């Protein structure tokens, strides 16, 4: 290194919760067209696929509902 102060160039990565990461992952799949409009998203399947518990998935789905990207229907 040249002795430059890297803090002027780089900043630490943003600290995000697991629910935020799950939300981003699902949002990107929806906006990227990898999840079709109207496709049923099951909490249990999403959790298993993303290798997380159902809690962060539940939080993500509620956030995406607030954003208008998913609608929630109870069984």
Coordinates of C-alpha atoms in Angstrom, one line a residue:
X1 CA 0.0 0.0 0.0
X2 CA 1.0 3.6 -0.5
X3 CA 0.1 4.7 3.0
X4 CA -3.1 6.4 1.8
X5 CA -6.0 6.6 4.3
X6 CA -8.4 4.0 2.9
X7 CA -11.2 5.4 5.1
X8 CA -11.4 8.3 2.6
X9 CA -12.1 5.8 -0.2
X10 CA -13.9 2.9 1.4
X11 CA -16.7 2.7 3.9
X12 CA -17.7 -0.4 5.9
X13 CA -20.5 -2.5 4.4
X14 CA -24.0 -1.7 5.6
X15 CA -25.1 -3.9 8.5
X16 CA -28.4 -5.5 7.5
X17 CA -30.6 -7.9 9.3
X18 CA -31.3 -11.3 8.0
X19 CA -34.9 -10.3 7.3
X20 CA -33.6 -7.4 5.2
X21 CA -31.4 -9.8 3.2
X22 CA -34.3 -12.2 2.7
X23 CA -36.5 -9.2 1.6
X24 CA -33.9 -8.1 -0.9
X25 CA -33.5 -11.6 -2.3
X26 CA -37.2 -12.1 -2.9
X27 CA -37.7 -8.5 -4.2
X28 CA -34.9 -9.0 -6.7
X29 CA -36.5 -12.3 -7.9
X30 CA -39.8 -10.6 -8.3
X31 CA -38.5 -7.5 -10.1
X32 CA -36.1 -9.6 -12.2
X33 CA -39.0 -11.8 -13.4
X34 CA -37.7 -15.0 -11.9
X35 CA -40.9 -15.2 -9.8
X36 CA -44.0 -14.8 -12.0
X37 CA -46.9 -12.5 -11.2
X38 CA -49.5 -14.4 -9.3
X39 CA -47.0 -17.2 -8.4
X40 CA -47.8 -18.7 -5.0
X41 CA -45.0 -18.1 -2.5
X42 CA -45.1 -20.5 0.5
X43 CA -43.4 -19.3 3.6
X44 CA -42.0 -22.8 4.4
X45 CA -40.7 -23.3 0.8
X46 CA -39.0 -19.9 0.8
X47 CA -37.4 -20.5 4.2
X48 CA -36.1 -23.9 3.1
X49 CA -34.7 -22.6 -0.2
X50 CA -33.0 -19.6 1.4
X51 CA -31.8 -21.7 4.3
X52 CA -33.3 -19.5 7.0
X53 CA -36.0 -19.9 9.6
X54 CA -39.6 -18.9 8.8
X55 CA -39.4 -15.7 10.9
X56 CA -37.2 -13.7 8.5
X57 CA -39.3 -14.9 5.6
X58 CA -42.5 -13.8 7.4
X59 CA -41.0 -10.4 8.0
X60 CA -39.9 -10.1 4.4
X61 CA -43.3 -11.1 3.0
X62 CA -45.0 -8.4 5.2
X63 CA -42.5 -5.8 4.0
X64 CA -43.0 -6.8 0.3
X65 CA -46.8 -6.6 0.9
X66 CA -46.4 -3.0 2.2
X67 CA -44.4 -2.3 -1.0
X68 CA -47.2 -3.7 -3.1
X69 CA -45.1 -6.5 -4.5
X70 CA -47.0 -9.4 -3.0
X71 CA -50.5 -10.0 -1.6
X72 CA -51.0 -12.2 1.4
X73 CA -53.8 -14.7 1.5
X74 CA -54.5 -16.8 4.6
X75 CA -55.2 -20.6 4.1

